Amino acid sequence: PPLLPPPTPAPALAQCLVGAERCIRASPGTTPPATLDVPTVAAHGHAVLDEVATAVVGAREPLTLALAAVLAGGHVLFEDVPGLGKTLAARSLARALGLDFTRLQCTPDLLPSDVTGSSVYDPATRTFEFRPGPVFTGLLLADEINRTAPKTQSALLESMAERQVTVEGATYPLPRPFHVVATSNPVEHEGTYPLPEAQLDRFMVRLSVGYPGRDEEREVLARRIARRHDDPVVRQVVDRDTVLAMQAAVEQVDVHPDVLAYCVDLAAATRTHRDLEVGASPRGSQNLALLARGVAVLDGREVVLPEDVKRVAVPVLAHRLTLTPGAWAADLRPEALVDDLLRTVPGPATVGRAA
């Protein structure tokens, strides 16, 4: 039989999934996003949070940090027990931001190609056609990420770090913006695979929703009864181009050198702590500054304060720390150690407007 032509790499396309059908959109453009000022970004951000709050009750602070992480270009890990609305929060945030949303239910038999996509032979054209996986979207929810095997977890590393996927030697760029929101169950350990340190380090922030208060839980029940159906309706507040413009506006905000030095000092203190075997990497200190800047912009400020750094220190640093065997046996928590460092590491005395 005649030899088949070699697989032709698909052009640089950004693909997404719409329902059960795969569609291919135009490649991410190079046109710079529109310019927004900080008050406008803050107003858009609060409008998004207010809309998400119509579906998610009593999680304003975790959602604020999640939105700040998105504006800072990072990825989010929600680690909490089941039934607290982590999936609903991710889906509602994607709807309010106007981003394409794909949910990936992680299971032990999930393969890397189920995440990234694979090439399929087309008899009509006698070529291999790339079929994009669920990672080609605006916001990917990796639900129960600790239930899938490490090789599949690692399939997300390239997409999270470089916003691209390499399959069979061909590289495919992901849409912009692209963000991963993953959930993990910290209670159940049977049939789960702990995330490797390299994977955890790619998440800008690890958040916990926590149990709602009595009044908040009653509000959840009252809203469900009142709407007469299961799925809450979240309207779109901004669109993809506006999100890109908001991210560009955050990038224009400078950070005072003293605040940067404070971020470095906090990360460096984790590397010499007696109860920590592995401390935060330079990526940790960088994400500390980036998320603090995102929080400041959502507050309508062009100045990043030391209080912003303290506010985000535990969500940014705790999941990057490895306890010593003695600290683990003593039931110490990384979050408590970061709190201890916030009390002992001196911050900048005054911070002026960065030049």
mmCIF file of C-alpha atoms in Angstrom:
data_model
loop_
_atom_site.group_PDB
_atom_site.id
_atom_site.type_symbol
_atom_site.label_atom_id
_atom_site.label_comp_id
_atom_site.label_asym_id
_atom_site.label_seq_id
_atom_site.Cartn_x
_atom_site.Cartn_y
_atom_site.Cartn_z
ATOM 1 C CA PRO A 1 0.000 0.000 0.000
ATOM 2 C CA PRO A 2 1.166 3.580 -0.566
ATOM 3 C CA LEU A 3 2.865 5.261 2.331
ATOM 4 C CA LEU A 4 0.751 7.645 4.329
ATOM 5 C CA PRO A 5 1.928 11.241 4.485
ATOM 6 C CA PRO A 6 3.439 12.271 7.812
ATOM 7 C CA PRO A 7 1.107 13.911 10.319
ATOM 8 C CA THR A 8 0.756 17.587 9.556
ATOM 9 C CA PRO A 9 0.877 19.723 12.673
ATOM 10 C CA ALA A 10 -2.223 21.800 13.028
ATOM 11 C CA PRO A 11 -1.742 25.569 12.766
ATOM 12 C CA ALA A 12 -1.475 27.617 15.900
ATOM 13 C CA LEU A 13 -5.097 27.527 16.943
ATOM 14 C CA ALA A 14 -6.811 28.144 20.225
ATOM 15 C CA GLN A 15 -9.464 25.512 20.782
ATOM 16 C CA CYS A 16 -12.239 25.262 23.284
ATOM 17 C CA LEU A 17 -15.056 22.871 24.146
ATOM 18 C CA VAL A 18 -18.663 23.954 23.910
ATOM 19 C CA GLY A 19 -20.861 21.373 25.601
ATOM 20 C CA ALA A 20 -20.045 17.999 24.094
ATOM 21 C CA GLU A 21 -18.849 19.492 20.780
ATOM 22 C CA ARG A 22 -15.267 20.569 20.189
ATOM 23 C CA CYS A 23 -14.822 23.820 18.332
ATOM 24 C CA ILE A 24 -11.696 25.635 17.196
ATOM 25 C CA ARG A 25 -11.350 29.360 17.568
ATOM 26 C CA ALA A 26 -8.900 31.750 16.026
ATOM 27 C CA SER A 27 -5.386 31.828 17.386
ATOM 28 C CA PRO A 28 -4.786 34.170 20.308
ATOM 29 C CA GLY A 29 -4.199 37.562 18.778
ATOM 30 C CA THR A 30 -1.345 39.889 19.461
ATOM 31 C CA THR A 31 -3.531 43.014 19.646
ATOM 32 C CA PRO A 32 -2.867 44.676 22.997
ATOM 33 C CA PRO A 33 -5.925 44.848 25.263
ATOM 34 C CA ALA A 34 -7.705 48.107 25.922
ATOM 35 C CA THR A 35 -6.397 50.282 28.727
ATOM 36 C CA LEU A 36 -8.350 50.477 31.993
ATOM 37 C CA ASP A 37 -7.551 52.524 35.064
ATOM 38 C CA VAL A 38 -7.420 51.056 38.564
ATOM 39 C CA PRO A 39 -10.815 52.412 39.757
ATOM 40 C CA THR A 40 -12.496 50.867 36.709
ATOM 41 C CA VAL A 41 -10.811 47.522 37.322
ATOM 42 C CA ALA A 42 -11.899 47.642 40.966
ATOM 43 C CA ALA A 43 -15.480 48.462 39.954
ATOM 44 C CA HIS A 44 -15.549 45.556 37.483
ATOM 45 C CA GLY A 45 -14.047 43.256 40.097
ATOM 46 C CA HIS A 46 -16.620 44.104 42.745
ATOM 47 C CA ALA A 47 -19.425 43.718 40.212
ATOM 48 C CA VAL A 48 -18.121 40.229 39.402
ATOM 49 C CA LEU A 49 -17.888 39.312 43.091
ATOM 50 C CA ASP A 50 -21.389 40.653 43.762
ATOM 51 C CA GLU A 51 -22.786 38.545 40.942
ATOM 52 C CA VAL A 52 -20.968 35.417 42.107
ATOM 53 C CA ALA A 53 -22.345 36.085 45.599
ATOM 54 C CA THR A 54 -25.862 35.557 44.235
ATOM 55 C CA ALA A 55 -24.941 31.885 43.834
ATOM 56 C CA VAL A 56 -22.235 31.332 46.468
ATOM 57 C CA VAL A 57 -23.122 32.381 50.014
ATOM 58 C CA GLY A 58 -20.602 33.479 52.615
ATOM 59 C CA ALA A 59 -17.300 33.034 50.760
ATOM 60 C CA ARG A 60 -16.415 36.628 49.913
ATOM 61 C CA GLU A 61 -12.775 36.523 51.048
ATOM 62 C CA PRO A 62 -11.820 33.256 49.251
ATOM 63 C CA LEU A 63 -13.587 34.465 46.107
ATOM 64 C CA THR A 64 -11.820 37.837 46.313
ATOM 65 C CA LEU A 65 -8.451 36.105 46.521
ATOM 66 C CA ALA A 66 -9.421 33.764 43.666
ATOM 67 C CA LEU A 67 -10.381 36.719 41.470
ATOM 68 C CA ALA A 68 -7.182 38.543 42.438
ATOM 69 C CA ALA A 69 -5.210 35.443 41.429
ATOM 70 C CA VAL A 70 -6.946 35.420 38.035
ATOM 71 C CA LEU A 71 -6.184 39.105 37.521
ATOM 72 C CA ALA A 72 -2.570 38.387 38.511
ATOM 73 C CA GLY A 73 -2.389 35.602 35.907
ATOM 74 C CA GLY A 74 -2.283 32.704 38.360
ATOM 75 C CA HIS A 75 -4.072 29.436 39.072
ATOM 76 C CA VAL A 76 -6.171 28.519 42.099
ATOM 77 C CA LEU A 77 -6.410 25.388 44.230
ATOM 78 C CA PHE A 78 -9.466 24.951 46.465
ATOM 79 C CA GLU A 79 -8.771 22.392 49.174
ATOM 80 C CA ASP A 80 -11.755 21.565 51.359
ATOM 81 C CA VAL A 81 -14.230 18.861 52.250
ATOM 82 C CA PRO A 82 -16.981 18.013 49.714
ATOM 83 C CA GLY A 83 -20.248 19.907 49.579
ATOM 84 C CA LEU A 84 -18.989 23.425 50.320
ATOM 85 C CA GLY A 85 -19.590 24.878 46.851
ATOM 86 C CA LYS A 86 -16.089 24.766 45.371
ATOM 87 C CA THR A 87 -17.326 23.624 41.957
ATOM 88 C CA LEU A 88 -20.188 26.116 42.043
ATOM 89 C CA ALA A 89 -17.767 28.908 42.904
ATOM 90 C CA ALA A 90 -15.490 28.091 39.947
ATOM 91 C CA ARG A 91 -18.384 27.796 37.511
ATOM 92 C CA SER A 92 -19.994 31.011 38.749
ATOM 93 C CA LEU A 93 -16.710 32.898 38.501
ATOM 94 C CA ALA A 94 -16.240 31.735 34.906
ATOM 95 C CA ARG A 95 -19.777 32.804 33.987
ATOM 96 C CA ALA A 96 -19.440 36.234 35.571
ATOM 97 C CA LEU A 97 -16.090 36.780 33.831
ATOM 98 C CA GLY A 98 -17.478 35.683 30.459
ATOM 99 C CA LEU A 99 -14.852 32.952 30.026
ATOM 100 C CA ASP A 100 -15.337 29.590 28.362
ATOM 101 C CA PHE A 101 -15.670 26.981 31.097
ATOM 102 C CA THR A 102 -14.794 23.298 31.041
ATOM 103 C CA ARG A 103 -15.052 20.846 33.905
ATOM 104 C CA LEU A 104 -12.658 17.898 34.045
ATOM 105 C CA GLN A 105 -13.720 15.212 36.497
ATOM 106 C CA CYS A 106 -10.480 13.590 37.598
ATOM 107 C CA THR A 107 -10.549 9.801 38.054
ATOM 108 C CA PRO A 108 -7.818 7.177 38.569
ATOM 109 C CA ASP A 109 -8.101 5.958 34.956
ATOM 110 C CA LEU A 110 -7.835 9.427 33.395
ATOM 111 C CA LEU A 111 -5.013 9.620 30.830
ATOM 112 C CA PRO A 112 -2.863 12.634 29.900
ATOM 113 C CA SER A 113 -4.414 12.641 26.416
ATOM 114 C CA ASP A 114 -7.830 13.003 28.053
ATOM 115 C CA VAL A 115 -6.590 16.365 29.322
ATOM 116 C CA THR A 116 -4.491 17.721 26.468
ATOM 117 C CA GLY A 117 -6.131 16.051 23.473
ATOM 118 C CA SER A 118 -4.667 13.714 20.864
ATOM 119 C CA SER A 119 -4.263 13.185 17.134
ATOM 120 C CA VAL A 120 -6.904 11.092 15.370
ATOM 121 C CA TYR A 121 -6.498 9.621 11.897
ATOM 122 C CA ASP A 122 -8.980 10.956 9.341
ATOM 123 C CA PRO A 123 -9.465 8.391 6.521
ATOM 124 C CA ALA A 124 -11.031 10.997 4.241
ATOM 125 C CA THR A 125 -7.950 13.235 4.159
ATOM 126 C CA ARG A 126 -5.448 10.511 5.084
ATOM 127 C CA THR A 127 -3.952 12.789 7.715
ATOM 128 C CA PHE A 128 -3.907 12.968 11.471
ATOM 129 C CA GLU A 129 -6.149 15.663 12.892
ATOM 130 C CA PHE A 130 -5.569 17.060 16.367
ATOM 131 C CA ARG A 131 -8.632 16.825 18.585
ATOM 132 C CA PRO A 132 -8.249 19.307 21.454
ATOM 133 C CA GLY A 133 -8.882 18.204 25.012
ATOM 134 C CA PRO A 134 -10.726 20.069 27.741
ATOM 135 C CA VAL A 135 -7.625 22.105 28.595
ATOM 136 C CA PHE A 136 -8.411 24.330 25.592
ATOM 137 C CA THR A 137 -10.724 26.708 27.373
ATOM 138 C CA GLY A 138 -10.746 29.933 29.347
ATOM 139 C CA LEU A 139 -11.209 28.493 32.827
ATOM 140 C CA LEU A 140 -10.593 24.804 33.464
ATOM 141 C CA LEU A 141 -12.034 23.203 36.588
ATOM 142 C CA ALA A 142 -9.976 20.138 37.514
ATOM 143 C CA ASP A 143 -12.402 18.603 39.999
ATOM 144 C CA GLU A 144 -10.867 16.337 42.652
ATOM 145 C CA ILE A 145 -7.454 16.611 41.073
ATOM 146 C CA ASN A 146 -5.929 14.372 43.742
ATOM 147 C CA ARG A 147 -7.976 11.395 42.477
ATOM 148 C CA THR A 148 -6.062 11.093 39.222
ATOM 149 C CA ALA A 149 -2.631 9.549 38.715
ATOM 150 C CA PRO A 150 0.527 11.695 38.925
ATOM 151 C CA LYS A 151 1.259 11.347 35.194
ATOM 152 C CA THR A 152 -2.126 12.878 34.417
ATOM 153 C CA GLN A 153 -1.664 15.579 37.039
ATOM 154 C CA SER A 154 1.649 16.412 35.387
ATOM 155 C CA ALA A 155 -0.085 16.795 32.029
ATOM 156 C CA LEU A 156 -1.323 20.136 33.327
ATOM 157 C CA LEU A 157 2.167 21.429 34.165
ATOM 158 C CA GLU A 158 3.042 22.757 30.704
ATOM 159 C CA SER A 159 -0.370 24.316 30.207
ATOM 160 C CA MET A 160 -0.264 26.017 33.618
ATOM 161 C CA ALA A 161 3.293 27.293 33.252
ATOM 162 C CA GLU A 162 3.531 28.195 29.565
ATOM 163 C CA ARG A 163 -0.094 28.397 28.361
ATOM 164 C CA GLN A 164 0.553 25.812 25.674
ATOM 165 C CA VAL A 165 0.258 22.077 25.045
ATOM 166 C CA THR A 166 2.755 19.867 23.225
ATOM 167 C CA VAL A 167 1.316 16.707 21.672
ATOM 168 C CA GLU A 168 3.374 14.392 19.442
ATOM 169 C CA GLY A 169 5.966 17.078 18.758
ATOM 170 C CA ALA A 170 3.481 19.807 17.815
ATOM 171 C CA THR A 171 2.857 22.779 20.104
ATOM 172 C CA TYR A 172 -0.594 24.307 20.402
ATOM 173 C CA PRO A 173 -1.139 27.618 22.214
ATOM 174 C CA LEU A 174 -3.999 27.860 24.672
ATOM 175 C CA PRO A 175 -6.593 30.627 24.611
ATOM 176 C CA ARG A 176 -5.926 33.819 26.505
ATOM 177 C CA PRO A 177 -6.767 34.153 29.272
ATOM 178 C CA PHE A 178 -6.304 30.603 30.538
ATOM 179 C CA HIS A 179 -6.615 29.644 34.187
ATOM 180 C CA VAL A 180 -6.908 26.416 36.140
ATOM 181 C CA VAL A 181 -9.133 26.138 39.204
ATOM 182 C CA ALA A 182 -8.579 22.773 40.876
ATOM 183 C CA THR A 183 -10.347 21.208 43.842
ATOM 184 C CA SER A 184 -8.907 18.698 46.268
ATOM 185 C CA ASN A 185 -10.374 16.703 49.147
ATOM 186 C CA PRO A 186 -7.922 16.771 52.096
ATOM 187 C CA VAL A 187 -9.905 14.327 54.246
ATOM 188 C CA GLU A 188 -10.239 11.177 52.159
ATOM 189 C CA HIS A 189 -6.923 9.480 51.355
ATOM 190 C CA GLU A 190 -8.003 6.100 49.960
ATOM 191 C CA GLY A 191 -7.687 6.015 46.183
ATOM 192 C CA THR A 192 -6.061 9.451 46.010
ATOM 193 C CA TYR A 193 -2.664 10.696 44.847
ATOM 194 C CA PRO A 194 -1.082 13.656 46.655
ATOM 195 C CA LEU A 195 -0.097 16.444 44.318
ATOM 196 C CA PRO A 196 3.672 16.540 43.709
ATOM 197 C CA GLU A 197 5.533 19.599 44.949
ATOM 198 C CA ALA A 198 6.199 20.780 41.387
ATOM 199 C CA GLN A 199 2.464 20.772 40.697
ATOM 200 C CA LEU A 200 1.561 22.524 43.958
ATOM 201 C CA ASP A 201 4.127 25.218 43.255
ATOM 202 C CA ARG A 202 2.320 26.092 40.016
ATOM 203 C CA PHE A 203 -0.793 27.156 41.912
ATOM 204 C CA MET A 204 -0.510 30.774 42.914
ATOM 205 C CA VAL A 205 -2.839 30.285 45.849
ATOM 206 C CA ARG A 206 -4.490 27.528 47.875
ATOM 207 C CA LEU A 207 -7.840 28.489 49.378
ATOM 208 C CA SER A 208 -10.326 26.968 51.775
ATOM 209 C CA VAL A 209 -14.000 27.934 51.813
ATOM 210 C CA GLY A 210 -14.828 26.453 55.208
ATOM 211 C CA TYR A 211 -18.205 25.642 56.695
ATOM 212 C CA PRO A 212 -20.777 28.440 56.537
ATOM 213 C CA GLY A 213 -22.268 29.993 59.645
ATOM 214 C CA ARG A 214 -25.772 29.160 60.777
ATOM 215 C CA ASP A 215 -27.372 32.175 59.092
ATOM 216 C CA GLU A 216 -25.372 31.635 55.896
ATOM 217 C CA GLU A 217 -26.338 27.980 55.695
ATOM 218 C CA ARG A 218 -29.991 28.899 56.234
ATOM 219 C CA GLU A 219 -29.640 31.424 53.399
ATOM 220 C CA VAL A 220 -28.314 28.657 51.123
ATOM 221 C CA LEU A 221 -31.419 26.575 51.822
ATOM 222 C CA ALA A 222 -33.792 29.535 51.430
ATOM 223 C CA ARG A 223 -32.318 30.476 48.035
ATOM 224 C CA ARG A 224 -32.602 26.901 46.779
ATOM 225 C CA ILE A 225 -36.258 26.691 47.786
ATOM 226 C CA ALA A 226 -37.060 30.106 46.309
ATOM 227 C CA ARG A 227 -35.568 29.545 42.842
ATOM 228 C CA ARG A 228 -37.458 26.227 42.288
ATOM 229 C CA HIS A 229 -34.558 24.584 40.447
ATOM 230 C CA ASP A 230 -31.082 23.342 41.285
ATOM 231 C CA ASP A 231 -28.738 25.452 39.169
ATOM 232 C CA PRO A 232 -28.437 29.124 40.215
ATOM 233 C CA VAL A 233 -28.375 31.670 37.411
ATOM 234 C CA VAL A 234 -25.255 33.820 37.229
ATOM 235 C CA ARG A 235 -25.220 36.542 34.592
ATOM 236 C CA GLN A 236 -22.161 37.632 32.649
ATOM 237 C CA VAL A 237 -20.671 40.857 34.006
ATOM 238 C CA VAL A 238 -17.587 41.316 31.795
ATOM 239 C CA ASP A 239 -16.231 39.565 28.723
ATOM 240 C CA ARG A 240 -12.951 37.981 27.716
ATOM 241 C CA ASP A 241 -11.479 41.200 26.295
ATOM 242 C CA THR A 242 -12.356 43.103 29.456
ATOM 243 C CA VAL A 243 -10.661 40.432 31.582
ATOM 244 C CA LEU A 244 -7.508 40.809 29.475
ATOM 245 C CA ALA A 245 -7.701 44.583 29.901
ATOM 246 C CA MET A 246 -8.102 44.177 33.663
ATOM 247 C CA GLN A 247 -5.050 41.922 33.766
ATOM 248 C CA ALA A 248 -3.070 44.444 31.717
ATOM 249 C CA ALA A 249 -4.074 47.207 34.139
ATOM 250 C CA VAL A 250 -2.834 45.156 37.092
ATOM 251 C CA GLU A 251 0.503 44.691 35.338
ATOM 252 C CA GLN A 252 0.920 48.477 35.138
ATOM 253 C CA VAL A 253 0.885 48.885 38.932
ATOM 254 C CA ASP A 254 4.349 49.161 40.469
ATOM 255 C CA VAL A 255 5.376 47.730 43.823
ATOM 256 C CA HIS A 256 7.604 49.648 46.227
ATOM 257 C CA PRO A 257 11.086 48.120 46.655
ATOM 258 C CA ASP A 258 10.555 47.871 50.418
ATOM 259 C CA VAL A 259 7.433 45.761 49.857
ATOM 260 C CA LEU A 260 9.348 43.551 47.441
ATOM 261 C CA ALA A 261 12.069 43.130 50.064
ATOM 262 C CA TYR A 262 9.398 42.168 52.615
ATOM 263 C CA CYS A 263 8.109 39.444 50.248
ATOM 264 C CA VAL A 264 11.660 38.133 49.852
ATOM 265 C CA ASP A 265 12.261 38.176 53.616
ATOM 266 C CA LEU A 266 9.084 36.183 54.298
ATOM 267 C CA ALA A 267 9.980 33.550 51.709
ATOM 268 C CA ALA A 268 13.582 33.379 52.910
ATOM 269 C CA ALA A 269 12.438 32.897 56.509
ATOM 270 C CA THR A 270 10.623 29.707 55.505
ATOM 271 C CA ARG A 271 13.902 28.232 54.230
ATOM 272 C CA THR A 272 15.617 28.495 57.603
ATOM 273 C CA HIS A 273 12.705 27.656 59.906
ATOM 274 C CA ARG A 274 13.526 24.749 62.212
ATOM 275 C CA ASP A 275 10.188 23.022 61.582
ATOM 276 C CA LEU A 276 10.366 23.197 57.792
ATOM 277 C CA GLU A 277 12.305 20.785 55.628
ATOM 278 C CA VAL A 278 11.624 22.678 52.396
ATOM 279 C CA GLY A 279 10.745 26.352 52.271
ATOM 280 C CA ALA A 280 9.164 28.558 49.633
ATOM 281 C CA SER A 281 10.980 28.984 46.326
ATOM 282 C CA PRO A 282 11.544 32.320 44.552
ATOM 283 C CA ARG A 283 8.310 31.564 42.704
ATOM 284 C CA GLY A 284 6.615 31.798 46.087
ATOM 285 C CA SER A 285 7.977 35.278 46.821
ATOM 286 C CA GLN A 286 7.096 36.369 43.288
ATOM 287 C CA ASN A 287 3.524 35.120 43.622
ATOM 288 C CA LEU A 288 3.324 36.845 47.002
ATOM 289 C CA ALA A 289 4.043 40.198 45.346
ATOM 290 C CA LEU A 290 1.793 39.510 42.352
ATOM 291 C CA LEU A 291 -1.229 38.488 44.408
ATOM 292 C CA ALA A 292 -0.735 41.391 46.824
ATOM 293 C CA ARG A 293 -0.803 43.690 43.814
ATOM 294 C CA GLY A 294 -4.017 42.078 42.562
ATOM 295 C CA VAL A 295 -5.640 42.534 45.978
ATOM 296 C CA ALA A 296 -4.565 46.177 46.064
ATOM 297 C CA VAL A 297 -6.095 46.851 42.653
ATOM 298 C CA LEU A 298 -9.383 45.228 43.692
ATOM 299 C CA ASP A 299 -9.348 47.629 46.644
ATOM 300 C CA GLY A 300 -8.972 50.504 44.179
ATOM 301 C CA ARG A 301 -5.374 51.331 45.106
ATOM 302 C CA GLU A 302 -2.302 51.806 42.964
ATOM 303 C CA VAL A 303 -0.087 51.302 46.010
ATOM 304 C CA VAL A 304 0.669 47.848 47.416
ATOM 305 C CA LEU A 305 0.820 47.947 51.203
ATOM 306 C CA PRO A 306 2.540 45.531 53.598
ATOM 307 C CA GLU A 307 -0.962 44.665 54.842
ATOM 308 C CA ASP A 308 -1.750 43.315 51.360
ATOM 309 C CA VAL A 309 1.245 41.003 51.625
ATOM 310 C CA LYS A 310 0.178 39.833 55.077
ATOM 311 C CA ARG A 311 -3.362 39.234 53.840
ATOM 312 C CA VAL A 312 -2.244 36.832 51.119
ATOM 313 C CA ALA A 313 0.810 35.286 52.797
ATOM 314 C CA VAL A 314 -0.887 32.155 54.169
ATOM 315 C CA PRO A 315 -2.803 31.259 50.953
ATOM 316 C CA VAL A 316 0.320 31.842 48.842
ATOM 317 C CA LEU A 317 3.033 30.243 50.983
ATOM 318 C CA ALA A 318 1.483 27.481 53.106
ATOM 319 C CA HIS A 319 1.054 24.903 50.325
ATOM 320 C CA ARG A 320 4.682 25.348 49.231
ATOM 321 C CA LEU A 321 6.120 24.261 52.585
ATOM 322 C CA THR A 322 7.226 20.766 53.617
ATOM 323 C CA LEU A 323 7.242 19.992 57.328
ATOM 324 C CA THR A 324 10.040 18.125 59.049
ATOM 325 C CA PRO A 325 9.117 14.658 60.390
ATOM 326 C CA GLY A 326 9.158 16.049 63.922
ATOM 327 C CA ALA A 327 6.826 18.918 63.047
ATOM 328 C CA TRP A 328 4.508 16.532 61.243
ATOM 329 C CA ALA A 329 4.449 14.205 64.270
ATOM 330 C CA ALA A 330 3.681 17.190 66.510
ATOM 331 C CA ASP A 331 0.669 17.958 64.271
ATOM 332 C CA LEU A 332 1.945 21.398 63.272
ATOM 333 C CA ARG A 333 0.274 23.091 60.326
ATOM 334 C CA PRO A 334 2.100 25.098 57.633
ATOM 335 C CA GLU A 335 -0.552 27.792 57.980
ATOM 336 C CA ALA A 336 0.333 28.268 61.659
ATOM 337 C CA LEU A 337 4.039 28.506 60.800
ATOM 338 C CA VAL A 338 3.358 31.231 58.216
ATOM 339 C CA ASP A 339 1.301 33.125 60.794
ATOM 340 C CA ASP A 340 4.248 32.840 63.165
ATOM 341 C CA LEU A 341 6.590 34.269 60.537
ATOM 342 C CA LEU A 342 4.231 37.191 59.930
ATOM 343 C CA ARG A 343 4.626 38.088 63.611
ATOM 344 C CA THR A 344 8.404 37.728 63.684
ATOM 345 C CA VAL A 345 9.619 38.981 60.271
ATOM 346 C CA PRO A 346 9.754 42.800 60.383
ATOM 347 C CA GLY A 347 7.926 44.625 57.635
ATOM 348 C CA PRO A 348 8.730 47.981 56.027
ATOM 349 C CA ALA A 349 8.121 50.932 58.306
ATOM 350 C CA THR A 350 6.642 53.202 55.633
ATOM 351 C CA VAL A 351 5.708 52.715 52.016
ATOM 352 C CA GLY A 352 5.372 55.611 49.623
ATOM 353 C CA ARG A 353 4.036 55.661 46.100
ATOM 354 C CA ALA A 354 6.365 53.705 43.835
ATOM 355 C CA ALA A 355 8.034 55.758 41.159
#
